Short mmCIF file of C-alpha atoms in Angstrom, two decimals:
data_model
loop_
_atom_site.label_atom_id
_atom_site.label_comp_id
_atom_site.label_asym_id
_atom_site.label_seq_id
_atom_site.Cartn_x
_atom_site.Cartn_y
_atom_site.Cartn_z
CA MET A 1 24.31 -11.81 23.68
CA ASN A 2 22.39 -11.60 26.78
CA THR A 3 23.22 -13.94 29.71
CA PRO A 4 20.28 -16.64 29.93
CA GLY A 5 17.64 -15.88 32.51
CA ARG A 6 13.99 -16.27 32.74
CA LEU A 7 12.32 -15.16 29.38
CA ALA A 8 8.76 -14.27 29.02
CA LEU A 9 8.10 -14.88 25.26
CA VAL A 10 5.16 -13.26 23.59
CA ALA A 11 4.44 -15.70 20.53
CA GLY A 12 2.66 -14.40 17.46
CA SER A 13 2.17 -16.33 14.32
CA GLY A 14 4.65 -17.75 11.97
CA ASP A 15 7.55 -20.26 11.88
CA LEU A 16 9.96 -18.12 13.68
CA VAL A 17 8.12 -18.77 16.95
CA PRO A 18 8.99 -22.60 17.54
CA GLN A 19 12.58 -21.94 16.17
CA ALA A 20 13.09 -19.12 18.63
CA ILE A 21 11.79 -21.19 21.59
CA ALA A 22 14.13 -24.06 20.79
CA ALA A 23 17.00 -21.70 20.21
CA ALA A 24 16.54 -19.91 23.39
CA ARG A 25 16.05 -23.25 25.54
CA ASP A 26 19.36 -24.45 23.86
CA ALA A 27 20.94 -21.32 24.93
CA GLY A 28 19.85 -22.02 28.71
CA TRP A 29 17.04 -19.71 29.02
CA GLU A 30 13.86 -20.65 31.28
CA ILE A 31 10.86 -20.02 29.02
CA ARG A 32 7.47 -19.11 29.76
CA VAL A 33 5.35 -18.85 26.51
CA LEU A 34 2.32 -16.20 26.27
CA ALA A 35 0.52 -16.68 23.18
CA LEU A 36 -1.17 -14.06 21.20
CA HIS A 37 -3.08 -16.26 18.92
CA PRO A 38 -4.03 -19.93 19.75
CA ARG A 39 -1.66 -22.36 17.75
CA ALA A 40 -1.65 -26.03 17.89
CA ASP A 41 2.23 -26.46 17.67
CA LEU A 42 2.64 -24.76 20.91
CA ASP A 43 0.24 -27.00 22.89
CA SER A 44 3.46 -28.77 24.65
CA GLU A 45 4.35 -25.39 25.98
CA ALA A 46 0.93 -24.93 27.80
CA PRO A 47 0.99 -21.27 26.93
CA PHE A 48 -0.57 -18.40 28.86
CA GLN A 49 -3.19 -17.38 26.31
CA ILE A 50 -3.32 -13.54 26.24
CA LYS A 51 -6.38 -11.56 26.19
CA VAL A 52 -5.61 -8.28 24.53
CA SER A 53 -8.39 -6.58 26.37
CA ARG A 54 -6.66 -7.58 29.75
CA PRO A 55 -3.13 -6.36 29.48
CA ASP A 56 -2.97 -6.51 33.28
CA GLN A 57 -3.35 -10.13 33.54
CA VAL A 58 -0.37 -10.41 31.04
CA LEU A 59 1.72 -8.29 33.19
CA ARG A 60 0.61 -10.28 36.38
CA GLU A 61 1.66 -13.53 34.56
CA ILE A 62 4.93 -12.15 33.57
CA ARG A 63 5.55 -11.07 37.25
CA ARG A 64 4.41 -14.36 38.52
CA PHE A 65 6.83 -16.32 36.25
CA LYS A 66 9.40 -13.92 37.69
CA ALA A 67 10.77 -12.95 34.03
CA THR A 68 14.05 -11.24 33.73
CA HIS A 69 13.60 -10.45 30.14
CA VAL A 70 10.66 -10.16 27.81
CA CYS A 71 10.63 -10.91 24.06
CA ALA A 72 8.09 -10.85 21.27
CA VAL A 73 8.24 -12.96 18.34
CA GLY A 74 6.27 -13.66 15.23
CA GLY A 75 3.32 -11.91 13.64
CA MET A 76 0.92 -9.80 15.74
CA HIS A 77 -2.68 -9.18 14.35
CA MET A 78 -4.84 -7.00 16.48
CA SER A 79 -8.10 -5.27 15.84
CA ASP A 80 -8.61 -1.61 16.31
CA ARG A 81 -10.46 -2.08 19.63
CA GLU A 82 -7.50 -4.28 20.99
CA ARG A 83 -5.17 -1.68 19.86
CA GLU A 84 -7.27 1.12 21.55
CA THR A 85 -7.44 -1.01 24.79
CA PHE A 86 -3.72 -1.62 24.86
CA ALA A 87 -2.73 2.09 24.09
CA GLU A 88 -5.01 3.20 26.93
CA PHE A 89 -3.63 0.65 29.42
CA ALA A 90 -0.17 1.98 28.54
CA GLY A 91 -1.23 5.27 29.49
CA ASP A 92 -1.54 6.70 25.84
CA LYS A 93 -3.78 9.89 25.79
CA GLY A 94 -5.06 9.57 22.32
CA SER A 95 -8.28 7.25 22.12
CA ALA A 96 -7.71 6.13 18.37
CA ALA A 97 -5.97 3.01 17.22
CA LYS A 98 -2.41 2.93 16.57
CA GLY A 99 -0.16 1.43 14.08
CA ASP A 100 2.37 -1.18 14.89
CA SER A 101 5.50 0.81 15.44
CA LYS A 102 3.61 3.29 17.83
CA LEU A 103 1.97 0.20 19.78
CA SER A 104 5.61 -1.41 20.01
CA GLN A 105 6.84 1.80 21.52
CA LEU A 106 4.00 1.70 24.05
CA GLY A 107 4.52 -1.90 24.99
CA ALA A 108 8.37 -1.10 25.71
CA THR A 109 7.23 1.82 27.92
CA LEU A 110 4.83 -0.61 29.67
CA LEU A 111 7.90 -3.11 30.45
CA LYS A 112 10.02 -0.44 31.57
CA MET A 113 7.52 0.49 34.16
CA LEU A 114 7.84 -3.02 35.48
CA GLY A 115 11.47 -2.89 35.28
CA LEU A 116 11.81 -5.57 32.81
CA PRO A 117 14.04 -5.10 29.55
CA PHE A 118 12.45 -6.04 26.16
CA ILE A 119 15.01 -7.90 24.28
CA GLY A 120 14.89 -8.81 20.41
CA VAL A 121 14.68 -12.39 19.16
CA HIS A 122 17.87 -11.79 17.33
CA GLU A 123 19.71 -11.41 20.67
CA ILE A 124 18.29 -15.08 21.38
CA VAL A 125 18.56 -16.83 18.14
CA SER A 126 22.09 -15.95 16.86
CA ASP A 127 23.20 -15.84 13.23
CA LEU A 128 19.82 -15.02 12.30
CA LEU A 129 20.23 -11.27 11.01
CA ALA A 130 20.91 -10.76 7.16
CA PRO A 131 24.47 -9.65 6.27
CA GLN A 132 25.63 -7.13 3.75
CA GLY A 133 25.72 -7.79 0.18
CA GLN A 134 24.88 -11.12 -1.73
CA ILE A 135 23.52 -13.74 0.72
CA GLY A 136 22.79 -16.87 -1.46
CA ALA A 137 24.56 -18.32 -4.48
CA ILE A 138 22.68 -16.25 -7.04
CA PRO A 139 24.47 -13.04 -7.81
CA ALA A 140 22.51 -9.75 -8.82
CA GLU A 141 23.54 -8.18 -12.00
CA ASP A 142 23.94 -4.24 -12.11
CA GLU A 143 20.56 -3.65 -13.35
CA LEU A 144 18.78 -5.85 -10.92
CA LEU A 145 20.98 -4.32 -8.17
CA ARG A 146 19.66 -0.89 -9.21
CA THR A 147 16.06 -1.91 -9.05
CA ALA A 148 16.81 -3.49 -5.69
CA GLU A 149 18.18 -0.32 -4.37
CA PHE A 150 15.15 1.57 -5.77
CA ALA A 151 12.83 -0.74 -4.21
CA PHE A 152 14.65 -0.75 -0.94
CA SER A 153 14.73 3.08 -0.64
CA ALA A 154 11.05 3.21 -1.41
CA ALA A 155 10.24 0.53 1.06
CA ARG A 156 11.92 2.77 3.66
CA ARG A 157 9.61 5.85 2.49
CA ALA A 158 6.48 3.56 2.69
CA GLY A 159 7.54 2.46 6.08
CA ALA A 160 7.78 6.02 7.35
CA LEU A 161 3.88 5.78 7.22
CA ASP A 162 3.99 2.98 9.80
CA LEU A 163 1.93 0.90 7.31
CA GLY A 164 3.91 -2.24 6.30
CA GLN A 165 7.61 -3.21 5.92
CA ALA A 166 7.48 -4.74 2.40
CA LEU A 167 7.19 -3.51 -1.04
CA VAL A 168 7.13 -4.98 -4.63
CA ALA A 169 8.69 -2.93 -7.50
CA ALA A 170 9.01 -3.63 -11.14
CA GLY A 171 11.77 -1.61 -12.66
CA ALA A 172 11.19 1.99 -11.47
CA ARG A 173 7.51 1.40 -10.74
CA ILE A 174 6.21 0.59 -7.28
CA ILE A 175 3.47 -2.07 -7.88
CA ALA A 176 2.15 -2.39 -4.08
CA THR A 177 3.13 -1.81 -0.38
CA GLU A 178 2.43 -4.20 2.22
CA ASP A 179 -0.51 -3.20 4.44
CA ILE A 180 -2.10 -4.64 7.64
CA GLY A 181 -2.57 -7.99 5.74
CA GLY A 182 1.25 -8.59 5.94
CA THR A 183 3.70 -9.81 3.30
CA ASP A 184 2.21 -13.00 2.24
CA GLU A 185 -0.94 -11.28 1.27
CA LEU A 186 1.13 -8.42 -0.53
CA LEU A 187 2.83 -11.18 -2.61
CA ALA A 188 -0.54 -12.89 -3.28
CA ARG A 189 -1.88 -9.59 -4.56
CA CYS A 190 1.01 -9.13 -6.97
CA ARG A 191 0.46 -12.74 -8.18
CA ALA A 192 -3.01 -11.76 -9.13
CA PHE A 193 -1.57 -8.63 -10.97
CA ARG A 194 0.78 -10.83 -12.70
CA GLU A 195 -2.05 -13.16 -13.83
CA ARG A 196 -4.08 -10.18 -14.98
CA GLY A 197 -1.07 -9.30 -17.30
CA LEU A 198 -0.36 -6.00 -15.30
CA ILE A 199 3.13 -6.86 -14.21
CA GLY A 200 6.13 -8.83 -15.10
CA ASP A 201 6.12 -8.72 -18.89
CA GLY A 202 8.65 -5.84 -19.13
CA ARG A 203 12.42 -5.66 -19.21
CA GLY A 204 12.18 -4.09 -15.66
CA HIS A 205 12.89 -6.72 -12.88
CA LEU A 206 10.47 -7.59 -10.18
CA VAL A 207 11.93 -7.20 -6.74
CA LEU A 208 10.64 -7.70 -3.10
CA ALA A 209 12.09 -5.34 -0.54
CA LYS A 210 11.69 -5.76 3.13
CA THR A 211 13.04 -3.33 5.69
CA SER A 212 12.45 -1.93 9.18
CA LYS A 213 10.38 1.22 9.43
CA PRO A 214 12.28 4.21 10.10
CA GLY A 215 12.05 4.88 13.84
CA GLN A 216 10.53 1.65 14.71
CA PRO A 217 11.79 -0.18 18.00
CA LEU A 218 13.98 -2.89 16.92
CA HIS A 219 13.46 -5.34 19.72
CA VAL A 220 9.97 -6.25 18.30
CA ASP A 221 8.70 -7.09 15.06
CA LEU A 222 11.77 -7.09 13.03
CA PRO A 223 11.15 -7.76 9.40
CA ALA A 224 11.63 -11.45 8.63
CA ILE A 225 11.66 -13.64 5.63
CA GLY A 226 11.54 -17.36 5.34
CA LYS A 227 11.28 -20.18 2.82
CA ASN A 228 7.69 -19.58 2.48
CA THR A 229 8.45 -16.04 1.47
CA VAL A 230 10.63 -17.28 -1.29
CA ALA A 231 8.00 -19.77 -2.54
CA LEU A 232 5.47 -16.96 -2.91
CA ALA A 233 7.81 -14.64 -4.53
CA GLN A 234 8.69 -17.29 -7.03
CA MET A 235 5.11 -17.35 -8.10
CA VAL A 236 5.16 -13.59 -8.72
CA GLY A 237 8.22 -13.89 -10.98
CA ILE A 238 10.35 -11.86 -8.33
CA GLU A 239 14.09 -11.98 -9.17
CA ALA A 240 15.40 -10.55 -6.09
CA ILE A 241 14.61 -10.19 -2.46
CA VAL A 242 16.48 -7.27 -0.87
CA VAL A 243 16.48 -7.00 2.90
CA GLU A 244 17.91 -4.75 5.51
CA THR A 245 21.43 -5.68 6.79
CA GLY A 246 21.64 -6.33 10.28
CA ARG A 247 17.84 -5.73 10.95
CA THR A 248 16.00 -8.56 8.92
CA LEU A 249 15.58 -12.02 10.40
CA LEU A 250 16.24 -14.93 8.04
CA ILE A 251 14.00 -17.64 9.47
CA GLY A 252 15.35 -21.02 8.93
CA ARG A 253 18.69 -19.51 7.29
CA GLU A 254 19.86 -22.52 5.52
CA GLU A 255 16.59 -23.78 4.35
CA LEU A 256 15.74 -20.25 3.07
CA ILE A 257 19.07 -19.71 1.16
CA ALA A 258 18.65 -23.22 -0.38
CA ALA A 259 15.13 -22.23 -1.62
CA ALA A 260 16.40 -19.04 -2.99
CA ASP A 261 19.22 -20.44 -4.74
CA ALA A 262 16.82 -23.33 -6.20
CA ALA A 263 14.38 -20.69 -7.39
CA GLY A 264 17.10 -18.68 -9.02
CA ILE A 265 16.24 -15.62 -6.58
CA ALA A 266 19.01 -13.26 -5.69
CA LEU A 267 19.06 -12.56 -1.85
CA ILE A 268 20.78 -9.21 -1.09
CA GLY A 269 21.33 -7.34 2.20
CA VAL A 270 21.35 -3.59 2.11
CA ALA A 271 21.97 -1.05 4.72
CA ALA A 272 19.44 1.77 5.39
CA GLN A 273 21.12 5.07 4.47
CA ASP A 274 18.46 7.22 6.06
CA ASP A 275 19.03 6.67 9.76
CA MET B 1 -13.39 26.47 -19.88
CA ASN B 2 -11.95 25.94 -23.43
CA THR B 3 -13.58 27.03 -26.54
CA PRO B 4 -15.13 23.66 -28.03
CA GLY B 5 -13.02 22.26 -30.89
CA ARG B 6 -12.03 18.96 -31.96
CA LEU B 7 -11.34 16.59 -29.15
CA ALA B 8 -9.46 13.44 -29.21
CA LEU B 9 -10.70 11.52 -26.14
CA VAL B 10 -8.47 8.79 -24.70
CA ALA B 11 -10.87 6.51 -22.89
CA GLY B 12 -10.00 4.22 -20.02
CA SER B 13 -12.31 2.25 -17.74
CA GLY B 14 -15.21 3.45 -15.48
CA ASP B 15 -18.32 5.53 -15.29
CA LEU B 16 -16.64 8.82 -16.03
CA VAL B 17 -16.05 8.02 -19.70
CA PRO B 18 -19.57 7.87 -21.31
CA GLN B 19 -20.41 11.18 -18.81
CA ALA B 20 -17.47 13.00 -20.21
CA ILE B 21 -18.29 12.19 -23.82
CA ALA B 22 -21.88 13.21 -23.49
CA ALA B 23 -20.98 16.49 -21.56
CA ALA B 24 -18.37 17.39 -24.19
CA ARG B 25 -20.57 16.98 -26.96
CA ASP B 26 -23.26 19.07 -25.22
CA ALA B 27 -20.84 21.68 -24.98
CA GLY B 28 -20.12 21.58 -28.64
CA TRP B 29 -17.03 19.65 -29.00
CA GLU B 30 -16.30 17.19 -32.05
CA ILE B 31 -15.13 13.99 -30.53
CA ARG B 32 -13.07 11.15 -31.58
CA VAL B 33 -12.95 8.32 -28.98
CA LEU B 34 -9.64 6.34 -28.70
CA ALA B 35 -10.19 3.24 -26.37
CA LEU B 36 -7.42 1.94 -24.26
CA HIS B 37 -9.41 -1.04 -23.35
CA PRO B 38 -12.62 -2.57 -25.26
CA ARG B 39 -15.77 -1.59 -23.76
CA ALA B 40 -19.22 -2.49 -25.05
CA ASP B 41 -20.80 0.75 -24.00
CA LEU B 42 -18.65 2.70 -26.55
CA ASP B 43 -19.53 0.68 -29.46
CA SER B 44 -21.82 3.45 -30.97
CA GLU B 45 -18.59 5.69 -30.89
CA ALA B 46 -16.64 3.08 -33.17
CA PRO B 47 -13.72 4.01 -31.14
CA PHE B 48 -10.19 3.75 -32.33
CA GLN B 49 -8.69 0.73 -30.58
CA ILE B 50 -5.20 1.93 -29.02
CA LYS B 51 -2.44 -0.68 -29.28
CA VAL B 52 0.01 0.53 -26.47
CA SER B 53 2.74 -1.17 -28.29
CA ARG B 54 1.96 1.21 -31.34
CA PRO B 55 2.09 4.72 -29.92
CA ASP B 56 2.87 6.02 -33.45
CA GLN B 57 -0.62 4.65 -34.76
CA VAL B 58 -2.36 6.65 -31.98
CA LEU B 59 -0.47 9.87 -32.85
CA ARG B 60 -1.41 9.29 -36.51
CA GLU B 61 -5.11 8.82 -35.67
CA ILE B 62 -5.01 12.05 -33.50
CA ARG B 63 -3.51 13.89 -36.45
CA ARG B 64 -5.91 12.34 -39.09
CA PHE B 65 -8.98 13.52 -37.10
CA LYS B 66 -7.33 17.02 -36.87
CA ALA B 67 -7.72 17.12 -33.19
CA THR B 68 -7.41 20.59 -31.50
CA HIS B 69 -7.18 19.06 -28.01
CA VAL B 70 -6.49 15.86 -26.40
CA CYS B 71 -8.08 14.50 -23.20
CA ALA B 72 -7.68 11.36 -21.13
CA VAL B 73 -10.61 9.97 -19.07
CA GLY B 74 -10.99 7.08 -16.85
CA GLY B 75 -8.82 4.22 -15.40
CA MET B 76 -5.80 2.99 -17.33
CA HIS B 77 -4.32 -0.04 -16.71
CA MET B 78 -1.00 -0.95 -18.49
CA SER B 79 1.43 -3.77 -18.24
CA ASP B 80 5.10 -3.39 -17.50
CA ARG B 81 5.96 -4.09 -21.09
CA GLU B 82 3.38 -1.40 -22.35
CA ARG B 83 4.76 1.05 -20.02
CA GLU B 84 8.33 0.53 -21.19
CA THR B 85 7.11 0.69 -24.86
CA PHE B 86 5.41 3.92 -24.08
CA ALA B 87 8.22 5.42 -22.15
CA GLU B 88 10.80 4.66 -24.89
CA PHE B 89 8.63 6.02 -27.60
CA ALA B 90 8.32 9.20 -25.68
CA GLY B 91 12.25 9.40 -25.62
CA ASP B 92 12.64 8.50 -21.99
CA LYS B 93 16.32 7.15 -21.56
CA GLY B 94 15.45 4.70 -18.65
CA SER B 95 14.55 1.29 -19.61
CA ALA B 96 12.51 0.27 -16.81
CA ALA B 97 8.70 0.60 -16.32
CA LYS B 98 7.36 3.68 -14.80
CA GLY B 99 4.52 4.69 -12.54
CA ASP B 100 1.48 6.43 -13.46
CA SER B 101 2.56 10.04 -12.80
CA LYS B 102 5.91 9.74 -14.64
CA LEU B 103 3.99 8.19 -17.64
CA SER B 104 1.57 11.08 -17.67
CA GLN B 105 4.38 13.57 -17.82
CA LEU B 106 5.73 11.50 -20.69
CA GLY B 107 2.32 11.58 -22.64
CA ALA B 108 2.19 15.50 -21.96
CA THR B 109 5.64 15.85 -23.61
CA LEU B 110 4.76 13.62 -26.51
CA LEU B 111 1.55 15.73 -27.17
CA LYS B 112 3.65 18.93 -26.76
CA MET B 113 5.88 17.85 -29.68
CA LEU B 114 2.74 17.56 -31.82
CA GLY B 115 1.76 20.93 -30.85
CA LEU B 116 -1.46 19.72 -29.18
CA PRO B 117 -2.59 20.70 -25.63
CA PHE B 118 -3.54 18.11 -23.02
CA ILE B 119 -6.70 19.29 -21.30
CA GLY B 120 -8.21 17.89 -18.22
CA VAL B 121 -11.73 16.35 -18.03
CA HIS B 122 -12.72 18.77 -15.47
CA GLU B 123 -12.56 21.43 -18.30
CA ILE B 124 -15.11 19.62 -20.27
CA VAL B 125 -17.41 18.45 -17.70
CA SER B 126 -18.08 21.41 -15.56
CA ASP B 127 -19.09 21.51 -11.87
CA LEU B 128 -17.47 18.15 -11.49
CA LEU B 129 -14.53 19.06 -9.03
CA ALA B 130 -14.92 18.62 -5.38
CA PRO B 131 -15.61 21.97 -3.37
CA GLN B 132 -14.05 22.77 0.03
CA GLY B 133 -15.65 21.54 3.38
CA GLN B 134 -18.88 19.43 3.83
CA ILE B 135 -20.19 18.34 0.40
CA GLY B 136 -23.21 16.27 1.27
CA ALA B 137 -25.87 16.50 3.95
CA ILE B 138 -23.82 14.54 6.60
CA PRO B 139 -21.77 16.65 8.80
CA ALA B 140 -18.47 15.52 10.19
CA GLU B 141 -18.00 15.84 13.85
CA ASP B 142 -14.71 17.12 15.45
CA GLU B 143 -13.14 13.74 15.98
CA LEU B 144 -14.18 12.34 12.58
CA LEU B 145 -12.73 15.52 10.87
CA ARG B 146 -9.33 15.13 12.73
CA THR B 147 -9.12 11.43 11.48
CA ALA B 148 -10.13 12.73 8.02
CA GLU B 149 -7.36 15.11 8.08
CA PHE B 150 -4.91 12.75 9.40
CA ALA B 151 -5.91 10.26 6.52
CA PHE B 152 -5.70 13.02 3.95
CA SER B 153 -2.18 13.96 4.77
CA ALA B 154 -0.99 10.44 4.78
CA ALA B 155 -2.74 9.78 1.31
CA ARG B 156 -0.63 12.67 0.20
CA ARG B 157 2.60 11.26 1.71
CA ALA B 158 1.89 7.88 0.15
CA GLY B 159 1.04 9.51 -3.12
CA ALA B 160 4.54 10.95 -3.02
CA LEU B 161 5.78 7.33 -3.92
CA ASP B 162 3.77 7.38 -7.34
CA LEU B 163 1.91 4.43 -6.09
CA GLY B 164 -1.93 5.35 -5.50
CA GLN B 165 -4.10 8.07 -4.88
CA ALA B 166 -6.38 6.39 -2.01
CA LEU B 167 -5.83 5.30 1.48
CA VAL B 168 -7.92 3.93 4.32
CA ALA B 169 -7.25 4.90 8.07
CA ALA B 170 -8.86 3.82 11.29
CA GLY B 171 -8.28 6.53 13.71
CA ALA B 172 -4.54 7.17 14.00
CA ARG B 173 -3.84 3.77 12.11
CA ILE B 174 -3.15 3.48 8.51
CA ILE B 175 -4.94 0.36 7.17
CA ALA B 176 -3.99 0.09 3.55
CA THR B 177 -3.04 2.32 0.64
CA GLU B 178 -4.25 1.89 -2.98
CA ASP B 179 -2.01 0.18 -5.42
CA ILE B 180 -1.96 -0.52 -9.04
CA GLY B 181 -5.15 -2.43 -8.41
CA GLY B 182 -6.95 0.86 -7.71
CA THR B 183 -9.43 2.23 -5.26
CA ASP B 184 -12.18 -0.68 -5.67
CA GLU B 185 -9.57 -3.22 -4.84
CA LEU B 186 -8.18 -1.19 -1.79
CA LEU B 187 -12.01 -1.10 -0.43
CA ALA B 188 -12.47 -4.85 -1.19
CA ARG B 189 -9.32 -5.60 0.72
CA CYS B 190 -10.36 -3.38 3.61
CA ARG B 191 -13.77 -5.15 3.60
CA ALA B 192 -11.75 -8.40 4.05
CA PHE B 193 -9.75 -7.03 6.99
CA ARG B 194 -13.09 -6.03 8.53
CA GLU B 195 -14.65 -9.52 8.21
CA ARG B 196 -11.38 -11.02 9.68
CA GLY B 197 -12.13 -8.54 12.68
CA LEU B 198 -8.79 -6.40 12.23
CA ILE B 199 -10.49 -3.19 11.73
CA GLY B 200 -13.70 -1.28 12.53
CA ASP B 201 -14.27 -2.44 15.89
CA GLY B 202 -12.57 0.34 17.87
CA ARG B 203 -13.75 3.93 18.68
CA GLY B 204 -11.44 5.34 15.94
CA HIS B 205 -13.44 6.30 12.91
CA LEU B 206 -12.84 4.50 9.45
CA VAL B 207 -12.05 6.98 6.78
CA LEU B 208 -11.33 6.90 2.99
CA ALA B 209 -8.97 9.69 1.58
CA LYS B 210 -8.47 10.18 -1.93
CA THR B 211 -6.07 12.95 -3.28
CA SER B 212 -3.88 13.83 -6.20
CA LYS B 213 -0.29 12.69 -6.01
CA PRO B 214 2.16 15.51 -5.06
CA GLY B 215 3.53 16.69 -8.39
CA GLN B 216 1.43 14.75 -10.72
CA PRO B 217 0.20 16.36 -13.90
CA LEU B 218 -3.39 17.40 -13.36
CA HIS B 219 -4.84 17.06 -16.71
CA VAL B 220 -4.92 13.25 -16.57
CA ASP B 221 -5.77 10.77 -13.92
CA LEU B 222 -7.52 13.25 -11.54
CA PRO B 223 -8.53 11.31 -8.44
CA ALA B 224 -12.19 10.49 -8.93
CA ILE B 225 -15.01 8.92 -6.82
CA GLY B 226 -18.65 7.92 -7.62
CA LYS B 227 -21.64 6.31 -6.16
CA ASN B 228 -19.89 2.86 -6.59
CA THR B 229 -17.15 4.13 -4.34
CA VAL B 230 -19.81 4.98 -1.72
CA ALA B 231 -21.33 1.57 -1.83
CA LEU B 232 -18.08 -0.27 -1.56
CA ALA B 233 -17.04 2.30 1.41
CA GLN B 234 -20.34 1.40 3.20
CA MET B 235 -19.40 -2.23 3.18
CA VAL B 236 -16.22 -1.44 4.95
CA GLY B 237 -17.88 0.71 7.48
CA ILE B 238 -16.36 3.89 6.45
CA GLU B 239 -17.78 6.94 8.04
CA ALA B 240 -16.31 9.72 5.81
CA ILE B 241 -14.90 10.02 2.40
CA VAL B 242 -12.28 12.93 2.30
CA VAL B 243 -11.14 14.20 -1.13
CA GLU B 244 -8.96 16.89 -2.36
CA THR B 245 -10.61 20.13 -3.15
CA GLY B 246 -10.51 21.38 -6.70
CA ARG B 247 -8.74 18.17 -7.75
CA THR B 248 -11.06 15.28 -7.16
CA LEU B 249 -13.81 14.46 -9.80
CA LEU B 250 -17.28 13.72 -8.38
CA ILE B 251 -18.55 11.16 -10.94
CA GLY B 252 -22.34 11.58 -11.15
CA ARG B 253 -22.38 14.41 -8.65
CA GLU B 254 -26.03 14.16 -7.60
CA GLU B 255 -26.34 10.45 -7.43
CA LEU B 256 -23.08 10.28 -5.50
CA ILE B 257 -24.11 12.82 -2.95
CA ALA B 258 -27.37 11.25 -2.62
CA ALA B 259 -25.79 7.88 -2.16
CA ALA B 260 -23.56 9.24 0.66
CA ASP B 261 -26.36 10.75 2.29
CA ALA B 262 -28.24 7.73 2.24
CA ALA B 263 -25.39 5.71 3.68
CA GLY B 264 -24.67 8.30 6.27
CA ILE B 265 -21.26 8.65 5.02
CA ALA B 266 -19.80 12.35 5.39
CA LEU B 267 -18.05 13.87 2.19
CA ILE B 268 -15.54 16.18 2.80
CA GLY B 269 -13.38 18.48 0.72
CA VAL B 270 -9.88 19.39 1.95
CA ALA B 271 -7.27 21.46 0.33
CA ALA B 272 -3.68 19.97 -0.17
CA GLN B 273 -1.13 21.97 2.24
CA ASP B 274 1.93 20.78 0.77
CA ASP B 275 2.03 22.30 -2.59
#
């Protein structure tokens, strides 16, 4: 855990953002919010509105605030042009747009030049990372556990493409992987497959796996699940959600676990074996 | 090219099916159509309607017709239960649903037991496979070609998951991979990303890559593109479609190439390097 200082918090989308702000303030951090996307629930923070086309302004604001640490929280959605502008500014030679992991590495490089450390949201909001094994009240029987392990390993392999962090499997069959649309859209797609009768009528269990990408910087964009993930998963007929031990954020931990228990969904923490 | 005999043709969805039937008949084959999905345009064939839950009936019909060869053409959409039933019937020990490549291997095993060869649709419909290099009238400049090669290689790696055969990249960034919904749905998804401003505004080119999966049996489910693929790709803003040389079916070759030329989309054949 870091000693509280002055935190420049780059805010994306999702429920984790207000939670992280509150927790960091409780822990004694001075906070300046820099918002990547406009969001009404942060109005009271009077956030600095980031223009991705002007990374220089963002750096100036971070300096002006005299930040001692920088942290990025929540979903980040950037267009190809925004990615290219950012990559160029960070001194990347290639002119093409980059995937999220590559972009995070560039961001870390940029802050290093400023002499500022990037810290992970899990270093601010304690008790947020998924533990090993059964997390909620619902146990996973042997066969469900085997499917969960298959899905988890497949998600790591898909993550190596720097595409997405989540994947849905039915038994030994991979149904779909997350893409730039994110996990909620992945689950909406699987729900449509179910409604069309393509998945979920077999003996093979449906499982959602969520992991970090091999080699991704862990101070940004950690995989995260919340009670909203559980609600969408339930509509797909998913029986277990498997996440990476120590590297997945459980957003609103108690509510999340209560929702999974109520839905009869097993929550499982698994360690990545391929590091 | 096989000597024409008696062909049991398992018909899935898509434009390739009537084309393959006509071409096979022109080449002198006697044909019995077995339809996986009902489709009105095959009514004149009075197809045998496959119940995936009764593979025994399908085999009986193939025997009754005294087929000398079996061929599968078009898109196959099966539910988890159908996959499990089929896998069990083919003697597969595992009880969980299987991906398409695994299922194809099981199908080939089954026919081998009957003493019947599975043949590929490209052995019936000649001149259908993608050649090497520039296919249409639109050349690919250096940078577009680099993106195409990146996308192609990424599609092969994604295919190793036995998920889908297609992938869209924007510059050095993977946007989305095909899943059990198929290529048309992949392109519809990318169109939505474009409308939301997430892709296509950068200097990086948008490319659709389509390849076979590493290790997939090549007598079934060869990747295919047609003029419909081109129309959907154009709506996404795709500048090049890269396909696997010798292993991708060009459906309605002349119309397809004319459509790509009219849309200003480069068609490129690339050989897989990882076999």
